[in-house]
Coordinates of C-alpha atoms and ligand atoms in Angstrom, one line a residue:
M1 CA 4.7 -11.9 -14.8
S2 CA 8.1 -13.6 -14.8
L3 CA 8.2 -13.3 -18.5
L4 CA 7.7 -9.5 -18.3
L5 CA 10.5 -9.3 -15.7
A6 CA 12.7 -11.4 -18.0
L7 CA 12.0 -9.1 -20.9
L8 CA 12.9 -6.1 -18.8
A9 CA 16.0 -7.8 -17.6
C10 CA 17.0 -8.6 -21.2
W11 CA 16.7 -4.9 -22.0
F12 CA 19.5 -4.3 -19.6
A13 CA 21.7 -7.2 -20.7
G14 CA 25.0 -5.7 -21.6
T15 CA 24.5 -2.6 -19.5
P16 CA 27.8 -0.7 -19.5
G17 CA 29.8 -0.7 -16.3
W18 CA 29.1 2.6 -14.7
A19 CA 28.9 3.2 -11.0
A20 CA 26.8 5.8 -9.3
R21 CA 27.3 6.4 -5.7
V22 CA 24.6 6.7 -3.0
E23 CA 24.4 10.3 -1.9
H24 CA 21.6 10.2 0.6
V25 CA 19.0 7.8 2.0
E26 CA 16.0 9.3 3.6
V27 CA 13.1 7.5 5.2
K28 CA 9.8 9.4 5.6
R29 CA 6.7 7.9 7.2
D30 CA 5.7 5.6 4.3
R31 CA 8.4 6.2 1.8
I32 CA 12.1 5.6 1.3
V33 CA 14.0 8.0 -1.0
V34 CA 17.4 7.0 -2.2
R35 CA 19.5 9.7 -4.0
F36 CA 22.4 8.8 -6.2
D37 CA 25.0 11.2 -7.8
E38 CA 24.5 9.6 -11.2
I39 CA 21.9 7.6 -13.1
V40 CA 21.8 3.9 -12.0
A41 CA 21.1 0.8 -14.1
D42 CA 18.1 -0.7 -12.3
A43 CA 16.8 -1.6 -8.9
S44 CA 14.7 -4.4 -7.4
A45 CA 13.2 -4.9 -3.9
F46 CA 12.1 -7.9 -1.9
V47 CA 11.4 -8.6 1.7
L48 CA 13.0 -11.0 4.1
A49 CA 11.6 -12.3 7.4
G50 CA 13.3 -13.1 10.7
P51 CA 14.3 -10.4 11.3
N52 CA 12.0 -8.4 9.0
R53 CA 13.8 -6.4 6.4
I54 CA 13.4 -4.9 3.0
A55 CA 16.3 -5.5 0.6
L56 CA 17.0 -3.2 -2.3
D57 CA 19.5 -4.2 -4.9
V58 CA 20.7 -1.4 -7.2
G59 CA 22.6 -2.2 -10.4
G60 CA 25.3 0.3 -11.4
A61 CA 25.7 1.7 -8.0
R62 CA 28.0 1.6 -5.0
P63 CA 27.7 2.4 -1.3
G64 CA 28.4 5.9 0.1
G65 CA 26.5 8.9 1.5
R66 CA 24.6 9.4 4.7
T67 CA 21.5 7.5 5.8
E68 CA 18.6 8.5 7.9
T69 CA 16.0 6.2 9.6
G70 CA 12.3 6.8 10.3
G71 CA 8.9 5.3 10.1
A72 CA 9.0 1.5 10.0
V73 CA 12.8 1.6 9.2
S74 CA 15.0 1.3 12.3
A75 CA 18.3 0.9 10.5
V76 CA 19.9 1.2 7.0
H77 CA 22.9 -0.9 5.9
Q78 CA 24.8 -0.6 2.6
A79 CA 27.0 -3.2 1.0
S80 CA 28.8 -3.6 -2.3
R81 CA 27.9 -6.5 -4.5
G82 CA 30.8 -6.1 -6.8
A83 CA 29.9 -6.1 -10.5
Q84 CA 26.3 -6.5 -9.6
G85 CA 26.1 -3.2 -7.9
M86 CA 25.0 -2.8 -4.3
R87 CA 22.5 -3.8 -1.7
L88 CA 20.7 -1.5 0.7
M89 CA 19.1 -3.3 3.6
F90 CA 16.4 -1.7 5.7
D91 CA 15.7 -3.2 9.1
L92 CA 12.0 -3.0 9.9
S93 CA 10.3 -2.3 13.3
R94 CA 7.0 -3.5 11.9
P95 CA 6.0 -5.7 8.9
T96 CA 6.1 -3.4 5.8
V97 CA 6.1 -4.1 2.1
V98 CA 7.0 -2.1 -0.9
T99 CA 3.9 -1.3 -3.0
Q100 CA 5.4 0.9 -5.7
G101 CA 8.7 2.4 -6.8
R102 CA 9.6 5.0 -9.3
F103 CA 12.7 6.7 -10.5
G104 CA 12.8 10.5 -10.7
D105 CA 15.4 13.2 -11.4
G106 CA 16.7 11.5 -14.6
G107 CA 17.3 8.1 -12.9
R108 CA 19.2 9.6 -9.9
E109 CA 16.4 9.3 -7.3
L110 CA 14.4 6.2 -6.4
T111 CA 11.3 6.5 -4.3
L112 CA 9.8 3.4 -2.7
E113 CA 6.3 3.6 -1.4
L114 CA 5.7 1.4 1.7
R115 CA 2.7 -0.1 3.3
S116 CA 2.3 -1.7 6.7
V117 CA 0.8 -5.2 6.5
D118 CA -0.1 -7.9 9.0
D119 CA 2.4 -10.6 10.0
D120 CA 0.8 -13.3 7.8
R121 CA 0.9 -11.2 4.7
F122 CA 4.5 -10.2 5.4
A123 CA 5.5 -13.9 6.0
Q124 CA 3.9 -14.8 2.7
A125 CA 5.7 -12.1 0.7
A126 CA 9.0 -13.1 2.3
A127 CA 8.4 -16.8 1.6
V128 CA 8.0 -16.3 -2.2
R129 CA 10.9 -13.8 -2.3
Q130 CA 9.9 -12.5 -5.7
R131 CA 11.3 -9.1 -6.6
T132 CA 9.6 -5.9 -7.6
S133 CA 11.8 -4.3 -10.3
F134 CA 12.2 -0.6 -11.1
L135 CA 14.0 0.8 -14.1
P136 CA 15.1 4.3 -15.0
S137 CA 14.6 4.5 -18.8
L138 CA 17.5 5.5 -20.9
G139 CA 17.3 7.9 -23.8
L140 CA 20.7 8.6 -25.3
G141 CA 20.6 12.4 -25.4
G142 CA 23.9 12.8 -27.3
K143 CA 27.4 11.5 -27.4
G144 CA 27.6 9.2 -24.4
V145 CA 25.1 11.2 -22.5
R146 CA 22.7 9.2 -20.5
K147 CA 19.5 11.0 -20.0
A148 CA 16.3 9.6 -18.6
R149 CA 13.3 10.1 -20.9
Y150 CA 10.6 8.6 -18.8
E151 CA 10.3 6.2 -15.9
V152 CA 9.0 2.7 -15.7
S153 CA 7.6 1.4 -12.5
M154 CA 5.5 -1.6 -11.6
P155 CA 2.8 -0.5 -9.2
I156 CA 1.1 -3.1 -7.1
P157 CA -2.6 -2.4 -6.8
R158 CA -4.2 -2.3 -3.4
A159 CA -5.6 -5.7 -2.3
S160 CA -8.5 -4.4 -0.3
R161 CA -10.7 -2.1 -2.2
K162 CA -14.4 -1.7 -2.6
L163 CA -15.8 -3.8 -5.4
A164 CA -17.1 -1.6 -8.2
L165 CA -19.9 -3.5 -9.8
P166 CA -19.7 -3.6 -13.6
R167 CA -22.5 -2.7 -16.0
V168 CA -25.2 -5.3 -16.6
Y169 CA -26.3 -5.6 -20.2
G170 CA -29.9 -6.5 -21.0
D171 CA -33.0 -4.9 -19.4
D172 CA -35.2 -7.8 -18.6
D173 CA -34.5 -8.6 -15.0
S174 CA -36.3 -11.9 -15.3
R175 CA -33.6 -13.2 -17.5
P176 CA -30.7 -15.1 -15.9
L177 CA -27.4 -13.3 -15.7
V178 CA -24.2 -14.7 -17.2
V179 CA -20.9 -13.2 -16.0
I180 CA -18.0 -13.4 -18.4
D181 CA -14.6 -13.0 -16.8
A182 CA -11.7 -12.0 -19.1
G183 CA -8.7 -13.7 -17.5
H184 CA -5.7 -11.6 -16.1
G185 CA -5.3 -7.9 -16.8
G186 CA -3.4 -4.8 -15.6
V187 CA 0.0 -5.7 -14.1
D188 CA -0.8 -9.4 -14.8
P189 CA -0.4 -10.0 -18.5
G190 CA -1.1 -13.8 -18.2
A191 CA 0.7 -16.0 -20.7
I192 CA 2.6 -14.3 -23.5
S193 CA 3.0 -15.6 -27.1
P194 CA 6.6 -16.4 -27.7
T195 CA 6.3 -15.6 -31.4
D196 CA 4.6 -12.2 -31.4
N197 CA 4.4 -11.2 -27.7
R198 CA 0.6 -11.2 -27.8
R199 CA -0.6 -11.1 -24.2
E200 CA -3.3 -13.4 -22.8
K201 CA -5.0 -10.5 -21.0
D202 CA -5.7 -8.7 -24.3
V203 CA -6.8 -11.9 -26.1
T204 CA -9.2 -12.9 -23.3
L205 CA -10.8 -9.4 -23.2
R206 CA -11.5 -9.5 -26.9
I207 CA -13.0 -12.9 -26.6
A208 CA -15.1 -12.0 -23.6
K209 CA -16.6 -9.0 -25.5
S210 CA -17.5 -11.2 -28.5
I211 CA -19.2 -13.6 -26.2
R212 CA -21.1 -10.8 -24.5
D213 CA -22.3 -9.4 -27.9
E214 CA -23.3 -12.9 -29.1
L215 CA -25.3 -13.6 -25.9
L216 CA -27.0 -10.3 -26.0
R217 CA -28.0 -10.9 -29.6
S218 CA -29.8 -14.1 -28.5
G219 CA -31.7 -12.0 -26.0
R220 CA -32.2 -14.9 -23.6
V221 CA -29.8 -13.8 -20.9
R222 CA -28.3 -10.7 -19.3
V223 CA -24.6 -10.3 -19.4
A224 CA -21.9 -8.6 -17.4
L225 CA -18.1 -8.6 -17.7
T226 CA -15.8 -8.7 -14.7
R227 CA -13.6 -6.2 -16.5
E228 CA -14.1 -4.2 -19.7
D229 CA -10.7 -2.7 -19.8
D230 CA -7.1 -3.5 -18.9
R231 CA -7.3 -3.7 -15.2
F232 CA -6.1 -6.0 -12.5
L233 CA -8.6 -8.0 -10.4
V234 CA -7.7 -10.6 -7.8
L235 CA -9.3 -14.0 -8.3
R236 CA -11.7 -13.6 -5.4
E237 CA -12.9 -10.3 -6.8
R238 CA -13.8 -12.0 -10.1
Y239 CA -16.3 -14.4 -8.7
G240 CA -17.1 -11.9 -6.0
I241 CA -18.5 -9.5 -8.6
A242 CA -20.6 -12.3 -10.1
R243 CA -22.0 -13.4 -6.8
K244 CA -22.8 -9.8 -5.8
L245 CA -24.7 -9.5 -9.1
K246 CA -26.5 -12.8 -8.3
A247 CA -25.2 -14.4 -11.5
S248 CA -26.6 -17.7 -12.6
L249 CA -23.5 -18.7 -14.5
F250 CA -19.8 -17.7 -14.4
I251 CA -17.5 -18.2 -17.4
S252 CA -13.8 -17.4 -17.0
I253 CA -11.9 -17.0 -20.3
H254 CA -8.2 -17.9 -20.6
C255 CA -5.6 -19.1 -23.1
D256 CA -3.4 -22.1 -22.3
S257 CA 0.3 -22.2 -22.7
V258 CA 3.1 -24.7 -22.6
G259 CA 6.8 -24.6 -23.3
S260 CA 6.6 -26.1 -26.7
G261 CA 4.4 -24.7 -29.5
T262 CA 2.8 -28.0 -30.5
A263 CA 0.1 -28.4 -27.9
T264 CA -3.3 -27.4 -29.4
G265 CA -7.0 -27.1 -28.8
A266 CA -9.5 -25.8 -26.3
S267 CA -10.4 -27.4 -23.0
V268 CA -12.8 -26.5 -20.2
Y269 CA -12.1 -26.8 -16.4
T270 CA -14.5 -27.2 -13.5
L271 CA -13.7 -27.2 -9.8
S272 CA -12.5 -30.2 -7.9
E273 CA -10.2 -30.7 -5.0
V274 CA -8.1 -33.2 -6.9
A275 CA -6.8 -32.4 -10.5
S276 CA -8.0 -34.9 -13.1
D277 CA -4.4 -35.3 -14.4
K278 CA -0.9 -33.8 -14.1
E279 CA -1.5 -31.3 -16.8
S280 CA -4.6 -30.0 -15.1
A281 CA -2.7 -29.7 -11.8
R282 CA 0.0 -27.7 -13.6
L283 CA -2.6 -25.4 -15.2
A284 CA -4.3 -24.8 -11.9
A285 CA -0.9 -23.8 -10.3
R286 CA -0.3 -21.4 -13.1
E287 CA -3.7 -19.8 -13.1
N288 CA -3.9 -19.6 -9.3
K289 CA -0.7 -17.6 -9.3
A290 CA -2.5 -14.6 -10.8
D291 CA -2.9 -13.2 -7.3
I292 CA 0.8 -13.1 -6.6
I293 CA 2.3 -10.1 -8.2
S294 CA 5.9 -9.3 -7.4
G295 CA 5.8 -11.6 -4.4
V296 CA 2.9 -9.9 -2.8
D297 CA -0.2 -12.1 -2.4
L298 CA -3.0 -9.7 -3.3
G299 CA -5.7 -12.3 -2.8
G300 CA -5.3 -11.8 0.9
T301 CA -5.5 -15.5 1.4
T302 CA -3.1 -18.2 0.8
T303 CA -3.0 -19.3 -2.9
D304 CA -1.7 -22.7 -2.0
I305 CA -3.9 -24.8 -4.1
S306 CA -4.1 -27.6 -1.7
S307 CA -6.0 -25.3 0.6
I308 CA -8.9 -25.0 -1.7
L309 CA -11.3 -27.1 0.2
I310 CA -14.7 -27.8 -1.1
D311 CA -17.6 -28.0 1.3
L312 CA -20.6 -30.3 0.8
T313 CA -23.0 -27.5 -0.2
Q314 CA -20.9 -27.0 -3.2
R315 CA -21.6 -30.5 -4.7
E316 CA -24.8 -29.4 -6.5
T317 CA -23.0 -26.4 -7.9
M318 CA -20.2 -28.7 -9.1
N319 CA -22.6 -31.0 -10.8
S320 CA -24.2 -28.2 -12.6
S321 CA -20.9 -26.8 -13.6
A322 CA -19.8 -30.2 -15.0
S323 CA -23.0 -30.6 -17.0
F324 CA -22.5 -27.1 -18.5
A325 CA -18.9 -28.0 -19.3
R326 CA -20.1 -31.2 -21.2
L327 CA -22.7 -29.2 -23.0
L328 CA -20.1 -26.6 -24.1
G329 CA -17.9 -29.4 -25.4
R330 CA -20.8 -30.9 -27.4
E331 CA -21.7 -27.5 -28.9
A332 CA -18.1 -26.3 -29.5
R333 CA -16.8 -29.6 -31.1
P334 CA -18.1 -28.8 -34.7
L335 CA -17.1 -25.1 -34.5
M336 CA -13.5 -25.0 -33.1
P337 CA -10.5 -27.2 -32.3
L338 CA -10.9 -29.0 -29.0
K339 CA -8.6 -31.3 -27.1
P340 CA -9.7 -34.9 -27.1
N341 CA -10.3 -34.9 -23.4
F342 CA -12.0 -31.5 -23.4
H343 CA -13.5 -31.5 -19.8
R344 CA -11.0 -31.5 -17.0
M345 CA -11.0 -30.8 -13.3
A346 CA -8.6 -28.9 -11.1
S347 CA -8.6 -26.8 -7.9
L348 CA -9.0 -23.4 -9.5
M349 CA -9.4 -20.5 -7.2
V350 CA -11.5 -18.5 -9.6
L351 CA -14.1 -21.2 -9.7
K352 CA -14.5 -21.3 -6.0
A353 CA -18.0 -19.6 -5.6
P354 CA -20.1 -22.2 -3.7
D355 CA -23.4 -21.3 -5.1
M356 CA -22.9 -20.4 -8.8
P357 CA -22.0 -22.9 -11.6
S358 CA -18.6 -21.8 -12.9
I359 CA -16.3 -22.9 -15.6
L360 CA -12.9 -21.9 -16.9
F361 CA -12.6 -22.0 -20.6
E362 CA -9.1 -22.4 -22.0
T363 CA -9.9 -21.3 -25.6
G364 CA -6.7 -22.5 -27.1
Y365 CA -2.9 -22.3 -26.8
I366 CA -1.3 -18.8 -26.9
S367 CA 2.0 -20.7 -27.1
N368 CA 0.9 -22.3 -30.4
P369 CA 1.0 -19.8 -33.4
Q370 CA -1.9 -21.5 -35.2
D371 CA -4.1 -21.6 -32.1
V372 CA -3.5 -18.0 -31.3
A373 CA -4.1 -16.9 -34.9
F374 CA -7.5 -18.6 -34.7
I375 CA -8.7 -17.6 -31.2
D376 CA -7.5 -14.0 -31.7
S377 CA -9.2 -13.6 -35.2
S378 CA -12.7 -12.3 -35.6
E379 CA -13.7 -15.6 -37.1
G380 CA -12.3 -17.5 -34.2
R381 CA -13.9 -15.2 -31.7
G382 CA -17.2 -15.6 -33.5
R383 CA -16.9 -19.4 -33.3
I384 CA -16.0 -19.3 -29.6
A385 CA -18.9 -17.0 -28.9
E386 CA -21.3 -19.1 -30.9
S387 CA -20.3 -22.2 -29.0
V388 CA -20.9 -20.5 -25.6
R389 CA -24.2 -19.0 -26.8
R390 CA -25.5 -22.4 -27.9
A391 CA -24.5 -24.1 -24.6
V392 CA -25.9 -21.2 -22.5
D393 CA -29.3 -21.4 -24.4
I394 CA -29.6 -25.1 -23.8
H395 CA -28.4 -24.9 -20.2
F396 CA -31.1 -22.4 -19.2
A397 CA -33.8 -24.1 -21.3
R398 CA -33.1 -27.3 -19.4
R399 CA -33.2 -25.5 -16.0
L400 CA -36.5 -23.9 -17.0
A401 CA -37.9 -27.3 -18.0
A402 CA -36.7 -28.9 -14.7
N403 CA -38.5 -26.3 -12.6
Ligands
ZN501 ZN1 -4.9 -17.6 -17.8

């Protein structure tokens, strides 16, 4: 996410120094509309607690115009920020966050959609202080004429929505169900390849579909995907879908990333309260952040990883997860590059289902050009899928034998 914002910010590096003036600020029930007399450069919003406020920074703009209050907004303040533009501050009479923003009227009008939240949620959004950014897009319509061609906004999906259950592939209900979870999606691109901007969310979806096809060919299991297109799911929804479908195994597909491009190989993670090493702790922190988009915790619970407590009933599930992880390592080793210490442990939110063996498969490094070329090729996907299929076959054959 931060990478995406950075890219958008780069886009505006070297923005010419123009200054639009605020014409009018209007607050309707669940919406703030700010009108400028000219196109502005960009805008970003964040919330502040104690007292509760929404701050809106606008580049290429200066204070002016009249303001009106209404809804949750009890007062509006405007201040210049010099070369950086201006800040509008909205005092709130009840905790409210910005869920969406869009520019209209050729970049001269910004509309923010508001939503009331409970105190906890507001406090969390304020604590992380991440910004939601909005850009009017510039198309040079002629000599020095700035004309907006289209608008870019970053909508934040609703946190509480009804779980739509995905399609289950395979007709024989007596077969165990394996749920494959393509990591990230929608507003959350996951890690991005520094060399060719390939996004983790796209790579994981292609891999998940290959695994589905390979498992279906074997005919021994039924398969469902948590997502089959580019959509955002919070971490709890991912295993929530699998639990609702009464899945017997949950496999979350990801790509690893580090700053330098030399780290290589696949690894598998299972749940534990304590990370097996520093690298695993860092990975868990990164993957658990998927719920926090633009400073709003969409998971509805704290994503503080130290709070992922494991209860005793989970021990058996954890053992089963660990044995599947070892099996996957054994089957994958001849087929694809693995890290020497393949099986690791970390407190990963997506593996938190208490009653369903779950693993997170980091198929390779998206930050490493060779790794990503492999895992995002049809040959690489085929090898990953074959590794999973072999491990799945043995896993369920063993369980059958044990019963
Ligand atoms: Zn990931």
